[in-house]
MMTF fields as JSON, N, C-alpha, C and O atoms, coordinates in Angstrom:
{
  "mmtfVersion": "1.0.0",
  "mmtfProducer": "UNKNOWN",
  "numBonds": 663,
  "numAtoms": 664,
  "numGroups": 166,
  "numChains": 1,
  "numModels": 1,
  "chainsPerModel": [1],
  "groupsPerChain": [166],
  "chainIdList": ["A"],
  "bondAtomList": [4, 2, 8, 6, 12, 10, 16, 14, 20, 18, 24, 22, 28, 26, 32, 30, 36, 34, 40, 38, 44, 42, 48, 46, 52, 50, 56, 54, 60, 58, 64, 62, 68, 66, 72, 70, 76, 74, 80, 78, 84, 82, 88, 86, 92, 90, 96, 94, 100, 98, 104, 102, 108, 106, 112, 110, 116, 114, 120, 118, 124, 122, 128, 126, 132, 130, 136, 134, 140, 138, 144, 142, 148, 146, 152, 150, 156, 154, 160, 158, 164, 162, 168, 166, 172, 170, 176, 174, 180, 178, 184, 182, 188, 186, 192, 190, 196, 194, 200, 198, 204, 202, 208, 206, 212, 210, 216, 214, 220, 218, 224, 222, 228, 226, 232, 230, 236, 234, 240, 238, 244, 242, 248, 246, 252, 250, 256, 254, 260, 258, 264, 262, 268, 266, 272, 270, 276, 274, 280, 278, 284, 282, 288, 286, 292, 290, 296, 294, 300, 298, 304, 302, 308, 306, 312, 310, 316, 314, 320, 318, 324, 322, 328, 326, 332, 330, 336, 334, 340, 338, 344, 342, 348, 346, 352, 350, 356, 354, 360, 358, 364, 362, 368, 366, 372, 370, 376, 374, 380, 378, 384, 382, 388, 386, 392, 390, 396, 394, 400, 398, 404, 402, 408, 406, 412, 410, 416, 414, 420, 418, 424, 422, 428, 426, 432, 430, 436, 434, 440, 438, 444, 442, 448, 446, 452, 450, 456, 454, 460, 458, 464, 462, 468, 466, 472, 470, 476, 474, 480, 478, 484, 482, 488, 486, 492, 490, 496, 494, 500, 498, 504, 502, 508, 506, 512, 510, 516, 514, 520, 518, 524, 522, 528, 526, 532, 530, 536, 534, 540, 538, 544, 542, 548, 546, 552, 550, 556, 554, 560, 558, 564, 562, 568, 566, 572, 570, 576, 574, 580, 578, 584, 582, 588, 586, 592, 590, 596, 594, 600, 598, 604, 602, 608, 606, 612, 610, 616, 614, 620, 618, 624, 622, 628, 626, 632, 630, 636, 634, 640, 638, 644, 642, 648, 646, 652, 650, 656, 654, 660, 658],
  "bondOrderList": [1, 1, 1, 1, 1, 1, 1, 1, 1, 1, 1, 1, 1, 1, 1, 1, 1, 1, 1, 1, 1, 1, 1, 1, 1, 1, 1, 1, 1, 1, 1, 1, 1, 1, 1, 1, 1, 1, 1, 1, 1, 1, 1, 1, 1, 1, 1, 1, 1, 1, 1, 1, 1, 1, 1, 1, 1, 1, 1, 1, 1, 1, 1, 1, 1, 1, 1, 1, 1, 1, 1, 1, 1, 1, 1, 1, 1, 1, 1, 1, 1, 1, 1, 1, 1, 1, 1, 1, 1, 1, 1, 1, 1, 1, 1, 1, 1, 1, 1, 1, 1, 1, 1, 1, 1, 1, 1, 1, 1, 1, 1, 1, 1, 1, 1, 1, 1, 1, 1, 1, 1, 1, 1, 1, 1, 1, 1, 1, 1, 1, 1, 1, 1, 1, 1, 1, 1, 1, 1, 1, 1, 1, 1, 1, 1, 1, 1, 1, 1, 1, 1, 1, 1, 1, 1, 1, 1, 1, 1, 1, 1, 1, 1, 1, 1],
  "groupList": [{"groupName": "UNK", "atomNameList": ["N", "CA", "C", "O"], "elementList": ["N", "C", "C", "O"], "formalChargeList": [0, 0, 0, 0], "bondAtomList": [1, 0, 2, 1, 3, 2], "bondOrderList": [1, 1, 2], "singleLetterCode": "X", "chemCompType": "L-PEPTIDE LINKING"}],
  "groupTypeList": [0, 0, 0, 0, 0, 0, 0, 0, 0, 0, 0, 0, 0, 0, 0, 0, 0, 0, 0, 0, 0, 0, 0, 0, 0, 0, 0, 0, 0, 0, 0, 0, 0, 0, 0, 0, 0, 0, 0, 0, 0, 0, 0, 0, 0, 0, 0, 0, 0, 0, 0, 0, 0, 0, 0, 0, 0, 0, 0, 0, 0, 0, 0, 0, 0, 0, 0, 0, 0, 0, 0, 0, 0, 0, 0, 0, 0, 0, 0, 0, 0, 0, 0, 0, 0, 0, 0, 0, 0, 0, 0, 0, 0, 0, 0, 0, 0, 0, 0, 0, 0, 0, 0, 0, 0, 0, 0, 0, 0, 0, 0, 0, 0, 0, 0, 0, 0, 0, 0, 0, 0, 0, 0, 0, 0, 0, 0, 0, 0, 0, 0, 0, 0, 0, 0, 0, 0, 0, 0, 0, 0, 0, 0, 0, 0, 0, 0, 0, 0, 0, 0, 0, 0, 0, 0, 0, 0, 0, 0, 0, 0, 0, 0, 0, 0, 0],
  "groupIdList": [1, 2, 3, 4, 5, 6, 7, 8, 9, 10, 11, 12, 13, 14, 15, 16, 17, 18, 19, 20, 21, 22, 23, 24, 25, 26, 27, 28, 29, 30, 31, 32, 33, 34, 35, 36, 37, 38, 39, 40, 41, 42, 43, 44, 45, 46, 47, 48, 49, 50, 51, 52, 53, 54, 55, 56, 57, 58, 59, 60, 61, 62, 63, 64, 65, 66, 67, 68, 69, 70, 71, 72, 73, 74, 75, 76, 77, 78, 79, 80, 81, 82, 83, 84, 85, 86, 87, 88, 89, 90, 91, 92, 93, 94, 95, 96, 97, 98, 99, 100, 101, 102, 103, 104, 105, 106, 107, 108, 109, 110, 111, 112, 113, 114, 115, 116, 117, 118, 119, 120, 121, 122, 123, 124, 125, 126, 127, 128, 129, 130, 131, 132, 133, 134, 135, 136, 137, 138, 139, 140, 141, 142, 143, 144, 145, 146, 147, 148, 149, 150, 151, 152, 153, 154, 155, 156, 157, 158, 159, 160, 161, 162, 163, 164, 165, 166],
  "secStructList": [7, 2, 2, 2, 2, 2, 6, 2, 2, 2, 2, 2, 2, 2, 2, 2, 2, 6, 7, 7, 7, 7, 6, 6, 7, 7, 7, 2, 2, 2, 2, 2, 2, 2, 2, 2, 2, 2, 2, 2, 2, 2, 2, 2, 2, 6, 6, 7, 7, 3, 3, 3, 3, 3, 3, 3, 3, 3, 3, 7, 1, 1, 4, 4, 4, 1, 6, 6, 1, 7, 7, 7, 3, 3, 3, 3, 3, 3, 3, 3, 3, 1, 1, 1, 7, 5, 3, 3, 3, 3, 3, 3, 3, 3, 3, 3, 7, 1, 1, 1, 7, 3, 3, 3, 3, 3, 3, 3, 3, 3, 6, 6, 3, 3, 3, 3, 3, 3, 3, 3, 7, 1, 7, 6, 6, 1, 7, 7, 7, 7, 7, 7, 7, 7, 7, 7, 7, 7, 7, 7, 7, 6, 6, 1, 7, 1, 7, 7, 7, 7, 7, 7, 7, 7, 7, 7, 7, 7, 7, 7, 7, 7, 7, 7, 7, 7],
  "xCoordList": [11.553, 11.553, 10.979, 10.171, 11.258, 11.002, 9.08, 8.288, 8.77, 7.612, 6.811, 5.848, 7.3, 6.734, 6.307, 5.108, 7.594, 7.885, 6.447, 5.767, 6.507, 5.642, 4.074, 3.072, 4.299, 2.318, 2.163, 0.985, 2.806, 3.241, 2.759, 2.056, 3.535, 2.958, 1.979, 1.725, 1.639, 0.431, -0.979, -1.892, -0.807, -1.804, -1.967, -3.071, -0.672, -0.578, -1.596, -2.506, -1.347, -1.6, -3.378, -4.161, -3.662, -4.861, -6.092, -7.311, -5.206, -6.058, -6.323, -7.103, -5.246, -5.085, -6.661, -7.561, -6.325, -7.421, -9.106, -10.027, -9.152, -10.761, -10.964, -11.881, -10.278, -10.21, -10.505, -9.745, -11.55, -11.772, -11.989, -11.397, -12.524, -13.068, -14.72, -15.67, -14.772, -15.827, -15.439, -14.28, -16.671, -17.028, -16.202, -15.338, -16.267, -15.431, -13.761, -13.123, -13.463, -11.986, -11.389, -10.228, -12.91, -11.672, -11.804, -12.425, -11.146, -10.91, -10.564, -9.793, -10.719, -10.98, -8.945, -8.311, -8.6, -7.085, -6.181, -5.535, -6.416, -5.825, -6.284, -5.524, -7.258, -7.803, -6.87, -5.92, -6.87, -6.758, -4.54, -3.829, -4.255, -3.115, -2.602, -1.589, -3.238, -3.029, -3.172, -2.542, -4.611, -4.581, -3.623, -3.349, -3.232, -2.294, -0.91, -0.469, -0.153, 0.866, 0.402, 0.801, -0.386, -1.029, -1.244, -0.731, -2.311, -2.292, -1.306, -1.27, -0.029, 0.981, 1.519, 1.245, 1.971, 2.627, 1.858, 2.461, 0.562, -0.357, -0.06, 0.225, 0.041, 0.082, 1.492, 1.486, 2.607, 3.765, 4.236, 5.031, 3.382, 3.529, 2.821, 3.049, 2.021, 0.834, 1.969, 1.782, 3.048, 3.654, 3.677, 4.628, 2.738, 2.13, 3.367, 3.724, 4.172, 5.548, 4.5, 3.85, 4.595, 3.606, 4.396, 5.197, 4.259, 4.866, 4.086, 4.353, 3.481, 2.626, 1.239, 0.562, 1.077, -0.715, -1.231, -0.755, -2.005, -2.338, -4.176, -4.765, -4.657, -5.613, -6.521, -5.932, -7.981, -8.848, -9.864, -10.43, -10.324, -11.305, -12.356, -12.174, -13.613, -14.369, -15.118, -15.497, -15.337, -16.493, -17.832, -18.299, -18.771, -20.035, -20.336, -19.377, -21.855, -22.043, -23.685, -24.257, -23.828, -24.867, -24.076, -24.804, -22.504, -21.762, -22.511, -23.144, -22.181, -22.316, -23.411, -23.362, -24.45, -25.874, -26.945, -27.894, -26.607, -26.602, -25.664, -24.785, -25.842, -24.671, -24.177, -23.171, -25.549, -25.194, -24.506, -23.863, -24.408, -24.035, -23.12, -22.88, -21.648, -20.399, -19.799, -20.638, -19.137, -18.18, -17.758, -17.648, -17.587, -16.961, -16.58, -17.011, -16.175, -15.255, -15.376, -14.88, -15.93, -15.497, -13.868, -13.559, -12.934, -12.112, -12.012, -12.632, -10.916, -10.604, -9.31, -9.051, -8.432, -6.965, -6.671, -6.867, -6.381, -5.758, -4.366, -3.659, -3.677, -2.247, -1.786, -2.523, -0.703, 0.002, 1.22, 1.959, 1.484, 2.004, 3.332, 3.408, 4.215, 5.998, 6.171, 7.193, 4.998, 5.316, 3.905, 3.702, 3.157, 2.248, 0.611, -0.375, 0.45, -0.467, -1.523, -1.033, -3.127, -3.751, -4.447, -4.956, -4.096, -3.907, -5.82, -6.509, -5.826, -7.343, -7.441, -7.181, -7.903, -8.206, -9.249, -8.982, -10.695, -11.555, -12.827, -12.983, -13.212, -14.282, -14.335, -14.244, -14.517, -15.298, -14.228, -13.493, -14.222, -13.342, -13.693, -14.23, -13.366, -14.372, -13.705, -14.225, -12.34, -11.207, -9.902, -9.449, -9.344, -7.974, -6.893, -7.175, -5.713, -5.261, -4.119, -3.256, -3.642, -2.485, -1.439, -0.418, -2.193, -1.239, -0.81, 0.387, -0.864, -0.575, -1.193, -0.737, -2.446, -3.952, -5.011, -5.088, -5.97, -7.59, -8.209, -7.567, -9.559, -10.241, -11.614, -11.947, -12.116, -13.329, -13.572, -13.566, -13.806, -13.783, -13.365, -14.201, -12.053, -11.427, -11.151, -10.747, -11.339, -10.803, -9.743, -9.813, -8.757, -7.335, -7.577, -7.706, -7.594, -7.535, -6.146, -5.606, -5.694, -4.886, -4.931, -4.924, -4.974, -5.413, -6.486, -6.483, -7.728, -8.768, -9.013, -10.082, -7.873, -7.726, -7.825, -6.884, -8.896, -8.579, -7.384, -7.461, -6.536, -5.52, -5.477, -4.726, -6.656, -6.915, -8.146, -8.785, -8.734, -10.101, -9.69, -9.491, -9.606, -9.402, -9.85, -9.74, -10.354, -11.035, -10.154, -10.629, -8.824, -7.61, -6.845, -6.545, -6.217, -4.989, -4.039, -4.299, -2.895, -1.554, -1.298, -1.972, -0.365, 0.136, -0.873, -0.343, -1.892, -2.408, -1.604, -1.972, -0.38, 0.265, 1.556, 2.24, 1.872, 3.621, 3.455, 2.376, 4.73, 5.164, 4.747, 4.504, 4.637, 4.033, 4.762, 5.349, 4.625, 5.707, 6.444, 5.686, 7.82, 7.997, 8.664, 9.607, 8.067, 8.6, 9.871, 10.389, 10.755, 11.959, 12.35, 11.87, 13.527, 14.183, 14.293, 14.287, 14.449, 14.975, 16.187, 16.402, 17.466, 18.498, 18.681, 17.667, 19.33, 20.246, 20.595, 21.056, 20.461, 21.318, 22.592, 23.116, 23.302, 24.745, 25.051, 24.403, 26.377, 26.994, 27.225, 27.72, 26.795, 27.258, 28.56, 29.295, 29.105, 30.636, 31.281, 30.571, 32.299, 33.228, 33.051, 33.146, 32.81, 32.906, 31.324, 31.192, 30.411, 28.909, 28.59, 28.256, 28.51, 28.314, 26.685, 25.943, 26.464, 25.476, 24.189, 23.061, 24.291, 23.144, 22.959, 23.86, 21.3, 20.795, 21.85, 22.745, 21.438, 22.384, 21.002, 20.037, 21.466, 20.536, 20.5, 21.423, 18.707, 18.847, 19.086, 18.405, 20.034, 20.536, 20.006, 20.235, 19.129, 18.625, 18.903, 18.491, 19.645, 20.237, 19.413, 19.064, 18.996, 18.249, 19.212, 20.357, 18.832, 19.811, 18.783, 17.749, 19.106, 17.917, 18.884, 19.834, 18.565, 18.451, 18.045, 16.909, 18.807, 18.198, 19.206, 20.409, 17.934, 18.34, 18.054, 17.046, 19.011, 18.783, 18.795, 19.351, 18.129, 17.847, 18.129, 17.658, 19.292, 19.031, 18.476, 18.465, 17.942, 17.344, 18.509, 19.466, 18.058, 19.655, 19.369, 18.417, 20.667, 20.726, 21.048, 21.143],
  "yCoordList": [-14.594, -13.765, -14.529, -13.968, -15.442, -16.658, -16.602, -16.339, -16.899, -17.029, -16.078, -16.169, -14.91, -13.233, -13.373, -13.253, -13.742, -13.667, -14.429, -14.066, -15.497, -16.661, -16.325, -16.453, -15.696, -14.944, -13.885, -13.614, -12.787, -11.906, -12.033, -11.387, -13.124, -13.698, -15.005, -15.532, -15.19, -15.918, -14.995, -15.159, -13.756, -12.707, -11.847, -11.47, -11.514, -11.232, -12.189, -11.638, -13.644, -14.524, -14.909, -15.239, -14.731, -14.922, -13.327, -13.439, -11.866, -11.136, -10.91, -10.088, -12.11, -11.758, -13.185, -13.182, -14.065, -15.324, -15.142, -15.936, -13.975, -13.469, -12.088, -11.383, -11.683, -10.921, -11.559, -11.377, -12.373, -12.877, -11.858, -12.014, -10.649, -10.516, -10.211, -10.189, -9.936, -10.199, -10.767, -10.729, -11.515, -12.3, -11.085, -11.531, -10.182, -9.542, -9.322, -8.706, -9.976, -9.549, -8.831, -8.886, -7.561, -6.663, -7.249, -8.286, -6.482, -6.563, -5.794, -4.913, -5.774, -4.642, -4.348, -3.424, -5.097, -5.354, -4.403, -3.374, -5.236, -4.622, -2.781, -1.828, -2.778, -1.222, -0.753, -0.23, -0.811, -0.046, 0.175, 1.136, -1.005, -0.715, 0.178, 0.852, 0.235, 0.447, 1.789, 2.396, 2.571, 3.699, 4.495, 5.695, 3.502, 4.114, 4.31, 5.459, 3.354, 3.787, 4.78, 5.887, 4.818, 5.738, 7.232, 8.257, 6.954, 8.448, 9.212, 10.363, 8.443, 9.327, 9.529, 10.648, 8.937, 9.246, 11.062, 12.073, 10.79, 11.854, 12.669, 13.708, 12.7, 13.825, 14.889, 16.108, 13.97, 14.14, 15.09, 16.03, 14.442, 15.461, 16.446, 17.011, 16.727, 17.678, 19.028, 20.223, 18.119, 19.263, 18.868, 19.112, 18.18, 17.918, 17.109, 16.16, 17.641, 16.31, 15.526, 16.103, 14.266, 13.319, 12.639, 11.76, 12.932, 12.244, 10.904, 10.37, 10.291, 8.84, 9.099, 10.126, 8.172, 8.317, 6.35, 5.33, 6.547, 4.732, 4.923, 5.975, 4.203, 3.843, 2.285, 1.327, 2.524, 1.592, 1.592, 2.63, -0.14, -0.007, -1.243, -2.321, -0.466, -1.569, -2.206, -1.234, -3.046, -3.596, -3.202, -3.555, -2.588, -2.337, -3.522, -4.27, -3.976, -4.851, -5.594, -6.681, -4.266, -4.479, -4.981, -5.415, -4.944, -5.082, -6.392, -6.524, -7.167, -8.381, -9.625, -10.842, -8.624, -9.425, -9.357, -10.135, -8.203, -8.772, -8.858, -8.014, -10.023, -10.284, -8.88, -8.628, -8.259, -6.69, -5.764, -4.885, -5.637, -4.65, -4.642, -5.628, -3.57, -3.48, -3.857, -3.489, -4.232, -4.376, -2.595, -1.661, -2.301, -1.348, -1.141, -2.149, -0.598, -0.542, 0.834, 1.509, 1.68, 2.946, 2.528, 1.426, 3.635, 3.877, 5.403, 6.355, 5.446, 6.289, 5.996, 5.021, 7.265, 7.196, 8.344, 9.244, 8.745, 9.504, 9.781, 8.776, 11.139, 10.902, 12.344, 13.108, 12.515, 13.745, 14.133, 13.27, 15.858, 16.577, 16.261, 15.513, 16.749, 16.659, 17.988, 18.128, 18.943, 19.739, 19.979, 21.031, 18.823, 18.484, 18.82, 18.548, 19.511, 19.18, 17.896, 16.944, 18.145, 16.838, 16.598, 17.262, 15.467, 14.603, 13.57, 12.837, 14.052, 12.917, 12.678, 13.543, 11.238, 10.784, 9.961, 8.795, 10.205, 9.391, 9.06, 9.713, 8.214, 8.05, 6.515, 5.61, 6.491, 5.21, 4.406, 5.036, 2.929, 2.434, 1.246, 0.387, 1.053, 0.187, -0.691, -1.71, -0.379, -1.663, -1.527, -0.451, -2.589, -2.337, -3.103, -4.207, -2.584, -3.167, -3.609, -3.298, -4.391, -5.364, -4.546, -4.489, -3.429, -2.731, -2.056, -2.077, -1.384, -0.011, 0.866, 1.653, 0.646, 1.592, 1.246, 0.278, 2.134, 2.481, 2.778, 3.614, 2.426, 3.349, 3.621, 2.996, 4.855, 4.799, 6.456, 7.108, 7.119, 8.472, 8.994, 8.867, 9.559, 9.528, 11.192, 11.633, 12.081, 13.184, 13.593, 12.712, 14.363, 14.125, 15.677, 16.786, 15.464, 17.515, 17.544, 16.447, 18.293, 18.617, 20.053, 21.112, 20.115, 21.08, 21.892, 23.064, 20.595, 21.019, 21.643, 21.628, 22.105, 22.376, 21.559, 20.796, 21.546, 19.563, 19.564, 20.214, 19.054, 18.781, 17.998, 18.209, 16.986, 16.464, 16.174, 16.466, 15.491, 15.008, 14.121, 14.603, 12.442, 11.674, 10.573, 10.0, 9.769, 8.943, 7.914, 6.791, 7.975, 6.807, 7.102, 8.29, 6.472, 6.89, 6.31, 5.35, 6.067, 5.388, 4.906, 4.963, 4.483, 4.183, 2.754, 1.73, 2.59, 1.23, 0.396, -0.62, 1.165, 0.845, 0.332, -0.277, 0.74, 0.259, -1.185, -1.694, -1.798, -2.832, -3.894, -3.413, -5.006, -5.447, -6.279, -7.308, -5.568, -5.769, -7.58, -8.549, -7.709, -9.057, -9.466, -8.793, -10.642, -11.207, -11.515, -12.394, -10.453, -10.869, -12.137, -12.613, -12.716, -14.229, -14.073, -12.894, -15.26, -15.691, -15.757, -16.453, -15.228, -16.101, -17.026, -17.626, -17.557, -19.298, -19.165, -18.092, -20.138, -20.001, -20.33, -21.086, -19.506, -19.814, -21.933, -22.79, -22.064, -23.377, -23.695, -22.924, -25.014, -25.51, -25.247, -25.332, -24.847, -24.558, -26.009, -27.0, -26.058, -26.723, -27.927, -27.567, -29.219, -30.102, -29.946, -30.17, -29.7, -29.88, -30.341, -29.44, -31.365, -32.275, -31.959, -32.904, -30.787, -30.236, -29.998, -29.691, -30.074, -30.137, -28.871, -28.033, -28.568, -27.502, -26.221, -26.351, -25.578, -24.767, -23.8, -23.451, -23.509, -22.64, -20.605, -19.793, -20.38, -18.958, -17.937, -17.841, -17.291, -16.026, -14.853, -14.387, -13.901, -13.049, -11.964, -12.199, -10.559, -9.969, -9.002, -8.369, -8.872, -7.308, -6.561, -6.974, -5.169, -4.201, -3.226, -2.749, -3.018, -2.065, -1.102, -1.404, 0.37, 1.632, 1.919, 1.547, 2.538, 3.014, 4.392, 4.509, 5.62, 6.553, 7.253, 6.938, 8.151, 8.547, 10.016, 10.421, 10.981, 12.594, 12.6, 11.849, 13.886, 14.536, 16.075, 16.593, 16.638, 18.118, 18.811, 18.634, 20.136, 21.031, 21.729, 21.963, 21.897, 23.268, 22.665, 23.359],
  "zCoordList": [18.013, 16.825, 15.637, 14.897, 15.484, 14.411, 14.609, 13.704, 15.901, 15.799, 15.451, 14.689, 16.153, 15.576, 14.207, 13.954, 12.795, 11.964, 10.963, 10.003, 11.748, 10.792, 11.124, 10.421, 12.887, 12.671, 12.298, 12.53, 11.68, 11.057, 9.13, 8.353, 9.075, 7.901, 7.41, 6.327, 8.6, 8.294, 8.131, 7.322, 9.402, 9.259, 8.018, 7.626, 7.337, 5.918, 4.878, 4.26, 4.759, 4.31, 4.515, 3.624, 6.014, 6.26, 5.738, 5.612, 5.51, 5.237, 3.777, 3.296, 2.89, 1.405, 1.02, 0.179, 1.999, 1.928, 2.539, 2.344, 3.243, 3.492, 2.779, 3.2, 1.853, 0.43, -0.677, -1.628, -0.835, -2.625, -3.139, -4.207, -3.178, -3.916, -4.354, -3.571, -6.157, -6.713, -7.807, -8.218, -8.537, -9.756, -10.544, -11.299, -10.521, -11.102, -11.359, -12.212, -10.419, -9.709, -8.909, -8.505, -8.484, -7.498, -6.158, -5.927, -5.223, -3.939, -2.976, -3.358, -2.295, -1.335, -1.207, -1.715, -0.659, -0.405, -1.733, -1.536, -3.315, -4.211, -4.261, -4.436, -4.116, -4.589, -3.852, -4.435, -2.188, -1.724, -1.771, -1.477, -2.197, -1.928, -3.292, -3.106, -4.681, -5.714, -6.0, -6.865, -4.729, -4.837, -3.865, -3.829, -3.14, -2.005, -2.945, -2.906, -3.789, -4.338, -5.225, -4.863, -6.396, -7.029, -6.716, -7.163, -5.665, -5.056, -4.885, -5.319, -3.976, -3.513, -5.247, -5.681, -5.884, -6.936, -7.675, -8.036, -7.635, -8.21, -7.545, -8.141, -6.155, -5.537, -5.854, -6.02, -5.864, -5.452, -6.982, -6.997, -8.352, -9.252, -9.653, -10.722, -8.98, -8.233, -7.209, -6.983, -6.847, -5.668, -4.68, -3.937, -4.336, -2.244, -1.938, -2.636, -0.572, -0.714, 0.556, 1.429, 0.334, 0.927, 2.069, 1.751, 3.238, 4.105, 4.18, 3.104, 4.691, 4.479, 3.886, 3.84, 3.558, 3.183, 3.264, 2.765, 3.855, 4.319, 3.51, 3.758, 2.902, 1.998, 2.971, 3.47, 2.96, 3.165, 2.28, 1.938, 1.631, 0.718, 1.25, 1.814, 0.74, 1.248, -0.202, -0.856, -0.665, -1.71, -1.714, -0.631, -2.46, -2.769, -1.97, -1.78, -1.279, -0.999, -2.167, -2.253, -2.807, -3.874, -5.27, -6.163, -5.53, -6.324, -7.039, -8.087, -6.11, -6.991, -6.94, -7.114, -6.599, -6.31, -7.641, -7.739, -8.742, -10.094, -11.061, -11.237, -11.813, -12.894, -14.176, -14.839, -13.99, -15.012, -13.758, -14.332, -12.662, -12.011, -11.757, -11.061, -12.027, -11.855, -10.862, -10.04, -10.358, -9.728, -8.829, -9.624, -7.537, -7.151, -5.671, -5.111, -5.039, -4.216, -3.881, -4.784, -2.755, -1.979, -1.539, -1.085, -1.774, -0.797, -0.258, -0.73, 1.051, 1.581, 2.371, 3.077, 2.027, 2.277, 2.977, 2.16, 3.822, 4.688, 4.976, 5.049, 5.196, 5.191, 5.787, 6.41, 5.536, 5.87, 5.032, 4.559, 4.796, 4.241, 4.882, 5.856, 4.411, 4.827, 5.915, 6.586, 5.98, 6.775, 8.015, 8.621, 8.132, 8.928, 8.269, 8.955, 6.699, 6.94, 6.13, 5.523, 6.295, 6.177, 4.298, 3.395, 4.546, 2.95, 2.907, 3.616, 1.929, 1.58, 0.285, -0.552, -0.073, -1.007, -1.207, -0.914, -1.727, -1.252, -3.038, -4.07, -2.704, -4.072, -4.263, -3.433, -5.677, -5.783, -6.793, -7.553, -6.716, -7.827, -8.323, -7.623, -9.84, -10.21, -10.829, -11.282, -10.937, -11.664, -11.037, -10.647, -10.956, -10.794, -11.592, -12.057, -11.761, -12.943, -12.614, -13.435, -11.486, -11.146, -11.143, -11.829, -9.559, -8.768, -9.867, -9.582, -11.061, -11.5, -12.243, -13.073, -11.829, -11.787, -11.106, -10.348, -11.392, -10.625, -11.594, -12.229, -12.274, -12.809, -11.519, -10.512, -12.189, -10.9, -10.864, -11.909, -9.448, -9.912, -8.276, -7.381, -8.01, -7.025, -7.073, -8.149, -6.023, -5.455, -4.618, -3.761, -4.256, -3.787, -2.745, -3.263, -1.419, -1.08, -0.428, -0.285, -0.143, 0.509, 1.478, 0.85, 2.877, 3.72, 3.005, 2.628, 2.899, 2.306, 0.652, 0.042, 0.224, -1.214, -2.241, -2.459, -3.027, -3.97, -4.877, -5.92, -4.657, -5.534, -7.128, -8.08, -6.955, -8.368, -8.275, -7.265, -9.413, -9.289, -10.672, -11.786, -10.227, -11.704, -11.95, -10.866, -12.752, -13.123, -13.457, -13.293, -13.946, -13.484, -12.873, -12.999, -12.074, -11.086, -11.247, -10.522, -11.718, -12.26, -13.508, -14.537, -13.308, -15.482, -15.796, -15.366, -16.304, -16.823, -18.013, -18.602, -18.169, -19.421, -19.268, -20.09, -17.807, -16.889, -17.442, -17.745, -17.533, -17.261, -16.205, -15.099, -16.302, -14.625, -14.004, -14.336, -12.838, -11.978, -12.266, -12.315, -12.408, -12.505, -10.848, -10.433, -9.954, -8.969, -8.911, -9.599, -7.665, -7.705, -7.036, -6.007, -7.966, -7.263, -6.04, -5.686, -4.798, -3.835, -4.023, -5.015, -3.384, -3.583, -3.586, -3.227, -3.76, -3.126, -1.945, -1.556, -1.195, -0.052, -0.116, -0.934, 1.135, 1.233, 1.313, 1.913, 0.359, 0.654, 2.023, 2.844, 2.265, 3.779, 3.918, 2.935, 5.288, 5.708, 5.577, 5.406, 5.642, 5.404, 6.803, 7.976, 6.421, 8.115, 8.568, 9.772, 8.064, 8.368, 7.345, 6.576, 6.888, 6.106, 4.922, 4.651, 4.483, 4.057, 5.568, 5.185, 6.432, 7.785, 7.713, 7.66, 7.706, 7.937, 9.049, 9.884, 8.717, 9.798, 10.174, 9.494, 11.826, 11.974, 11.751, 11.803, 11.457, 11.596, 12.756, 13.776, 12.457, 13.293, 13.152, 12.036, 14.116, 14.186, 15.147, 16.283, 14.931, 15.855, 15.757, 14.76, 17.246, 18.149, 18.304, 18.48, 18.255, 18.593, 19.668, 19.201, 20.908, 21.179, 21.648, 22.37, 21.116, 21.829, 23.308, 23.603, 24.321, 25.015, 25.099, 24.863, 25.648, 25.317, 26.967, 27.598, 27.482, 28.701, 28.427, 27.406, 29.4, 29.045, 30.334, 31.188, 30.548, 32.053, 31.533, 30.416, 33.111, 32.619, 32.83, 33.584, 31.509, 31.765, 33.222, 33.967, 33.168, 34.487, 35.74, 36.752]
}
């Protein structure tokens, strides 16, 4: 489990480290996660109840081959309704503002109907986010002389059996 854990987050770690970026600052990684919280938020006061919606962005690849030319980012997000049906969010983005906006020019449909059409997508004005503490760890028990103690990790698995009626 331990090992799961650490390539788990090294793969986290390794897709945030082949994400620079542009000379600009964006990134494929931030857009897309920014319009993914974003979007759903838009949608959700729009009406649409949003069962998931998962977001991919790629970088212009002409972005940053001149120093006058913006910075931008296609994305596209895909998802689903609370009662099955299909969610899209797709366009272009050209800033992002530390996970609580987009500017750019983004379209929203829902079972084909466009639900928005907006040029920012979330509060650029929120608060930003502050990193929550680590706890402390628990005091050594009593008679282990401060020694590491080891981690405990409990599986629980389900198994579920069906007979046919009748």
């Amino acid at each position: 489990m331990l090992a799961t854990a650490v390539c788990a987050a090294g793969t986290a770690s390794g897709l945030a480290a082949c994400d620079p970026g542009t000379s600009g600052g964006l990134s494929a990684m931030a857009v897309s996660y920014t319009t993914d919280i974003a979007g759903t938020r838009a949608l959700e006061n729009e009406g649409v109840r949003v069962r998931w919606l998962s977001c991919a962005a790629r970088l212009d690849s002409g972005a940053s081959a001149s120093p006058s030319a913006r910075a931008a980012a296609g994305v596209d997000c895909e998802g689903e309704t609370d009662d099955g049906g299909k969610i899209t969010i797709g366009g272009t983005v050209t800033q992002e503002i530390g996970g609580r906006c987009v500017h750019g020019d983004l379209t929203a449909k829902s079972d084909g109907r466009r639900v928005f059409r907006a040029y920012v997508l979330g509060d650029c004005n929120a608060p930003v986010p502050t990193p929550s503490r680590t706890p402390a760890p628990p005091p050594p028990a009593p008679g282990d002389g401060g020694a590491p103690r080891p981690t405990v990790t409990v599986t629980v698995t389900v198994t579920e059996t069906r007979t046919p009626l009748g």
